[in-house]
Short mmCIF file of C-alpha atoms in Angstrom, two decimals:
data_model
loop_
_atom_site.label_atom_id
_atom_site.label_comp_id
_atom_site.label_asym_id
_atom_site.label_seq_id
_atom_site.Cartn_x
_atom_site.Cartn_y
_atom_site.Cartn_z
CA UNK J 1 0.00 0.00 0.00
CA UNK J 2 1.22 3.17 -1.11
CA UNK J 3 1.96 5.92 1.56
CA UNK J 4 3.65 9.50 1.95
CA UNK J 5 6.30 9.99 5.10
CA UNK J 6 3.39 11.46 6.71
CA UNK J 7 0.26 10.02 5.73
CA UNK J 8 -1.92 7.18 4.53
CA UNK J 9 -4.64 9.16 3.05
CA UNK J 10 -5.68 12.71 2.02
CA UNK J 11 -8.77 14.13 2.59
CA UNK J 12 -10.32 16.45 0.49
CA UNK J 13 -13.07 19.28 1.39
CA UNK J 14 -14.83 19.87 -1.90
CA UNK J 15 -16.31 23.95 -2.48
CA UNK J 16 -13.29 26.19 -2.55
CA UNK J 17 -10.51 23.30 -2.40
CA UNK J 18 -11.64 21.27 -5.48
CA UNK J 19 -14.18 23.58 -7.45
CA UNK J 20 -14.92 27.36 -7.19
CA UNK J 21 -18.35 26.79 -6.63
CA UNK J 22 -19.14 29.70 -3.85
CA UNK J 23 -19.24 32.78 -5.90
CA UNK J 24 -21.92 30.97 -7.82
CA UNK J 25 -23.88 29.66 -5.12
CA UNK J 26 -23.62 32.84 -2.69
CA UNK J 27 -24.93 34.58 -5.83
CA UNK J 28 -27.93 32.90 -6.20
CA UNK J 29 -28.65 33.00 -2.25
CA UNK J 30 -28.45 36.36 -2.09
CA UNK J 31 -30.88 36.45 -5.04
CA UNK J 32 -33.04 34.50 -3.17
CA UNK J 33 -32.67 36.36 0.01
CA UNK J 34 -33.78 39.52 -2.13
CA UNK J 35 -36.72 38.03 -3.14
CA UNK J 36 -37.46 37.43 0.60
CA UNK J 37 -37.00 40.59 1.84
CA UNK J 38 -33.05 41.05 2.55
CA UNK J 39 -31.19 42.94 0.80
CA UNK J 40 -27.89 41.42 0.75
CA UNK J 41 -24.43 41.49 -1.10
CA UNK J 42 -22.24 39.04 -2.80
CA UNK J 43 -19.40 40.13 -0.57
CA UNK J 44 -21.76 39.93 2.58
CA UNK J 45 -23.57 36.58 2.05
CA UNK J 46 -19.78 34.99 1.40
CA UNK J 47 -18.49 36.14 4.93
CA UNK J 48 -21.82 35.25 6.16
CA UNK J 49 -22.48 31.72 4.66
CA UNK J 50 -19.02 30.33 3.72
CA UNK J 51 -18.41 27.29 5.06
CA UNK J 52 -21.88 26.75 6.71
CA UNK J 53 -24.86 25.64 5.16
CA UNK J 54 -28.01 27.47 4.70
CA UNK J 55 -30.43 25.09 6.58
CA UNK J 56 -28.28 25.79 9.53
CA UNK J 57 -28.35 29.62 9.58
CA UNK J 58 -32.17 29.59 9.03
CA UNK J 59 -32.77 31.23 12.39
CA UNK J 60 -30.33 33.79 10.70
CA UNK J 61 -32.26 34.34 7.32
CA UNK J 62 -35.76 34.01 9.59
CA UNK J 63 -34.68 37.04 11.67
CA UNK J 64 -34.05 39.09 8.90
CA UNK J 65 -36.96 38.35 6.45
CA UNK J 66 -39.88 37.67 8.94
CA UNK J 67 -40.16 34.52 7.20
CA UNK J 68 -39.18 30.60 7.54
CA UNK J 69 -36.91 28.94 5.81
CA UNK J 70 -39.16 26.44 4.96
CA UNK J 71 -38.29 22.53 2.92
CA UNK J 72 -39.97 24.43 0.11
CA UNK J 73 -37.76 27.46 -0.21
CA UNK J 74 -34.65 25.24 0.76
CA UNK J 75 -35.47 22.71 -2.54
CA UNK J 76 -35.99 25.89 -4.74
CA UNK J 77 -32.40 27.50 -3.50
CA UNK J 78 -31.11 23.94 -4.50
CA UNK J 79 -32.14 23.76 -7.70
CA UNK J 80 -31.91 27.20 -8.97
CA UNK J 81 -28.31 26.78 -7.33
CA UNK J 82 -27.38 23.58 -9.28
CA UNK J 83 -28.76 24.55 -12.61
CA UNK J 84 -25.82 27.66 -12.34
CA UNK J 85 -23.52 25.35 -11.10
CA UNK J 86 -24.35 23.00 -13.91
CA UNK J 87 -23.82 26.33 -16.25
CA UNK J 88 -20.90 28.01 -14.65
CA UNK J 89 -18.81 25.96 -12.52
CA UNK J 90 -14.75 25.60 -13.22
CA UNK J 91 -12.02 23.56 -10.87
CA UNK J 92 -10.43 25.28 -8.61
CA UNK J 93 -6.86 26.45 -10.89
CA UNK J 94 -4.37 23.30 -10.25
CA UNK J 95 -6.96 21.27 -8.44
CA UNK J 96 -7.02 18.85 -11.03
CA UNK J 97 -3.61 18.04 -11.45
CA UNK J 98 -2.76 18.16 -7.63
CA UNK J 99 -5.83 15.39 -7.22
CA UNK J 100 -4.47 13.33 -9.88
CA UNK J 101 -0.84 13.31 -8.49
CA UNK J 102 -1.76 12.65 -4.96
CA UNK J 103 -4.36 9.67 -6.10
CA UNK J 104 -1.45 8.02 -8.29
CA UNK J 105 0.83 8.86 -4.97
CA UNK J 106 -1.28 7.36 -2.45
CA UNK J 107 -2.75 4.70 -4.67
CA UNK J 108 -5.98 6.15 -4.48
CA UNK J 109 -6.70 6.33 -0.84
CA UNK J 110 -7.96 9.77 -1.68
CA UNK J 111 -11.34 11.16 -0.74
CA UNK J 112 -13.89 14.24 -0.76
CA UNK J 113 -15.68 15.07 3.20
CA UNK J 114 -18.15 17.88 2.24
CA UNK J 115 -20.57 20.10 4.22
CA UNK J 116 -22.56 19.76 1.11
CA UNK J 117 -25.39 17.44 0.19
CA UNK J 118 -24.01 14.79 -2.08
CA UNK J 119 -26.36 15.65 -4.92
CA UNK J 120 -24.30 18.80 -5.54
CA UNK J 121 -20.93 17.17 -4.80
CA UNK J 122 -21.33 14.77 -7.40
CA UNK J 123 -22.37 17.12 -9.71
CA UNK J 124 -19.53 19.30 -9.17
CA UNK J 125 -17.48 16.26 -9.49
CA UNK J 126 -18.77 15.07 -12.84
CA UNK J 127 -18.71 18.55 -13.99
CA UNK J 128 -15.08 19.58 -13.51
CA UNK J 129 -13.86 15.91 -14.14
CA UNK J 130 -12.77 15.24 -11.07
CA UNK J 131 -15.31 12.45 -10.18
CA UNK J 132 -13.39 9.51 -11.48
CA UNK J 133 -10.60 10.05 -8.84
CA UNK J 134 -12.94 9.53 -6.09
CA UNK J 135 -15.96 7.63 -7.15
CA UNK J 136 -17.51 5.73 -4.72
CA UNK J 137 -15.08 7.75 -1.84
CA UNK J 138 -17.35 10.60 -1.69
CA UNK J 139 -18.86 11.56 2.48
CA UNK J 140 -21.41 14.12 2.34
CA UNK J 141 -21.85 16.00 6.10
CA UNK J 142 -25.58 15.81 5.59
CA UNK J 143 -25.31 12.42 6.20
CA UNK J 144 -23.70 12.40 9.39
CA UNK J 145 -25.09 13.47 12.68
CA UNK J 146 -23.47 16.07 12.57
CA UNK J 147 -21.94 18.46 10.12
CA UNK J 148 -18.77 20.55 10.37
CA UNK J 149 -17.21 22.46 12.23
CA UNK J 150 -17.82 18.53 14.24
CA UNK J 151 -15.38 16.06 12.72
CA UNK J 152 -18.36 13.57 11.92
CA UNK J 153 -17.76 13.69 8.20
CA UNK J 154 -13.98 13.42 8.34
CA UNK J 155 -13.91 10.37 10.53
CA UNK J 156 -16.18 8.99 7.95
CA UNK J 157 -14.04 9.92 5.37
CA UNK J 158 -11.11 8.24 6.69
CA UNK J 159 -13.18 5.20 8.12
CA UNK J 160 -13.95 4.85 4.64
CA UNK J 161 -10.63 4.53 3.30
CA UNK J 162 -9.50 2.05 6.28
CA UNK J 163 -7.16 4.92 7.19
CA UNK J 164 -6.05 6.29 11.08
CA UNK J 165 -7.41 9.96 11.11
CA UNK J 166 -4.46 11.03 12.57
CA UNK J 167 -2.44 9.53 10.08
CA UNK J 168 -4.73 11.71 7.11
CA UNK J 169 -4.01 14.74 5.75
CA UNK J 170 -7.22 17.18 5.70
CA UNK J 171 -7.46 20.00 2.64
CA UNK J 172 -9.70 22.90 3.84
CA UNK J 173 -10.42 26.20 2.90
CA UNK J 174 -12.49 27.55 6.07
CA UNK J 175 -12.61 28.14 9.43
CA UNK J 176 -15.54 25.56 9.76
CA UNK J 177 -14.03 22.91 7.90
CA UNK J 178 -10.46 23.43 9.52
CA UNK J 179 -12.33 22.88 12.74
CA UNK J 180 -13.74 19.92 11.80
CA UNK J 181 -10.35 18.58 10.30
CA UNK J 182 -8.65 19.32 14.01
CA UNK J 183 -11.30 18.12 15.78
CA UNK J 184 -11.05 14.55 13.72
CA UNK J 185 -7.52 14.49 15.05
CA UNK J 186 -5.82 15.21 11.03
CA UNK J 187 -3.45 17.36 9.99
CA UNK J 188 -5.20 20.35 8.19
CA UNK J 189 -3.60 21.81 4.77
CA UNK J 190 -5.57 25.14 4.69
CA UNK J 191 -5.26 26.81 1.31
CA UNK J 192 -5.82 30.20 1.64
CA UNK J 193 -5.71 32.23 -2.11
CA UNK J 194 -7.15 35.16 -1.24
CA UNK J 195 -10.45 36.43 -2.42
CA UNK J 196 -14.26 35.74 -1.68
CA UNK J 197 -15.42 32.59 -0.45
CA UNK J 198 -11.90 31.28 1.56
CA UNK J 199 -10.48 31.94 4.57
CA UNK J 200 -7.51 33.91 5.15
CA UNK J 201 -4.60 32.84 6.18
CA UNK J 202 -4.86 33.80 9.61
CA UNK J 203 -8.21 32.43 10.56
CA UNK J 204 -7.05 29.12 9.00
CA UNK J 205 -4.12 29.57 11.19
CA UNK J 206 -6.16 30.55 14.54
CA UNK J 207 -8.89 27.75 13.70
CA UNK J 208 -5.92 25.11 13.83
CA UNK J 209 -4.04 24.66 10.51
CA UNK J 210 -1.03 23.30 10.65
CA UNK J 211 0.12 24.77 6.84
CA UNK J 212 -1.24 27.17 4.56
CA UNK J 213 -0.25 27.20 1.09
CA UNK J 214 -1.61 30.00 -1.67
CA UNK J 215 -1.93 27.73 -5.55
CA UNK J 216 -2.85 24.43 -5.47
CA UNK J 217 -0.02 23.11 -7.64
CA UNK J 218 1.90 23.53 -4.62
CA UNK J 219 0.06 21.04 -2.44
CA UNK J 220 1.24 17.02 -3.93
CA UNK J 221 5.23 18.59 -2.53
CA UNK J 222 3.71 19.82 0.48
CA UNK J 223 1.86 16.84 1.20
CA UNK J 224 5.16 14.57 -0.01
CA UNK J 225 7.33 16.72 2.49
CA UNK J 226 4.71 16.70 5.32
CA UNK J 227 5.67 20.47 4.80
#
């Protein structure tokens, strides 16, 4: 079985690590939020909402529309939210590469733990061309009892591959997913580019993050190294 120095298996979060899927998605919420009542921007609904998911910040969105966030509303968001994912959506630059080194690397004991429902996930997946590295080793945090910031969908992930959590290496982008990385006992890579819908640098620092790292083609060495 193929290892690194470090680790047995790599761990993937999926919006903002593998895809750039939140500038589309906080888009349309904010549509939708409009439409309900709140005004709200691009910039504020990604500092608000990145990294969380929109079911849980319904007491948020109640407080400032008057209205529930009902199963209804939550199924339209989803599909008017796929459809411009289905339209729009590109790879994160150098995610594709970096997931095809690491999966040759590690033999493919590679794997994607989202926050996301695993409808979209896949979809992103297909859609970029990334799905064939992971296939069946997809974990979806709507499936779990709990999503992140808890490390529910990470142990999964690495219960999944047959692989010590501590021994995993954890890709994240946010302060909620780093959290849940830590909390699953990994060691979190937080990439941190700069711009709407990541972390910077220092909350992925403060939230536990062992390394940051800026482009994506950087992360196979990293990972190698154990940076």
């Amino acid at each position: 079985m193929t290892r690194t120095a470090c680790f047995d298996a790599i761990l993937f979060d999926c919006d903002g690590v593998l895809v750039d899927s939140e500038p589309i998605t906080h888009r349309v919420l904010a549509e939708m939020l409009a439409e309900q009542g709140w005004a709200i921007s691009l910039e504020e609904a990604s500092r608000i909402f990145t990294g969380k998911t929109v079911r849980d910040e319904s007491a948020l969105i109640t407080s400032h529309t008057g209205k529930p966030v009902t199963d209804a509303w939550l199924a339209e968001f989803w599909q008017r939210r796929n459809a411009a994912l289905e339209t729009e959506l590109l790879e994160i630059p150098g995610a594709g590469r970096a997931v095809q080194s690491l999966h040759q690397t590690l033999d493919g004991r590679i794997a994607v733990a989202s926050g996301a429902d695993r409808r979209k996930v896949e979809l992103q997946l297909r859609k970029t061309g990334l799905y064939d590295y992971f296939q069946e080793r997809i974990c979806s945090g709507h499936e779990q009892a709990r999503n992140k910031p808890y490390p529910d969908v990470y142990l999964a992930a690495a219960k999944l591959l047959g692989a010590d959590p501590a021994r995993c290496a954890v890709v994240e982008d946010t302060v909620t997913g780093t959290r849940a990385g830590v909390a699953a006992g990994a060691t979190v890579f937080g990439y941190s580019p700069g711009g709407l819908g990541h972390s910077s640098a220092q909350e992925l620092r403060d939230a536990g993050a062992s390394h940051i790292f800026q482009d994506m083609a950087d992360l196979p060495a990293l990972i190698t190294a154990g940076a």
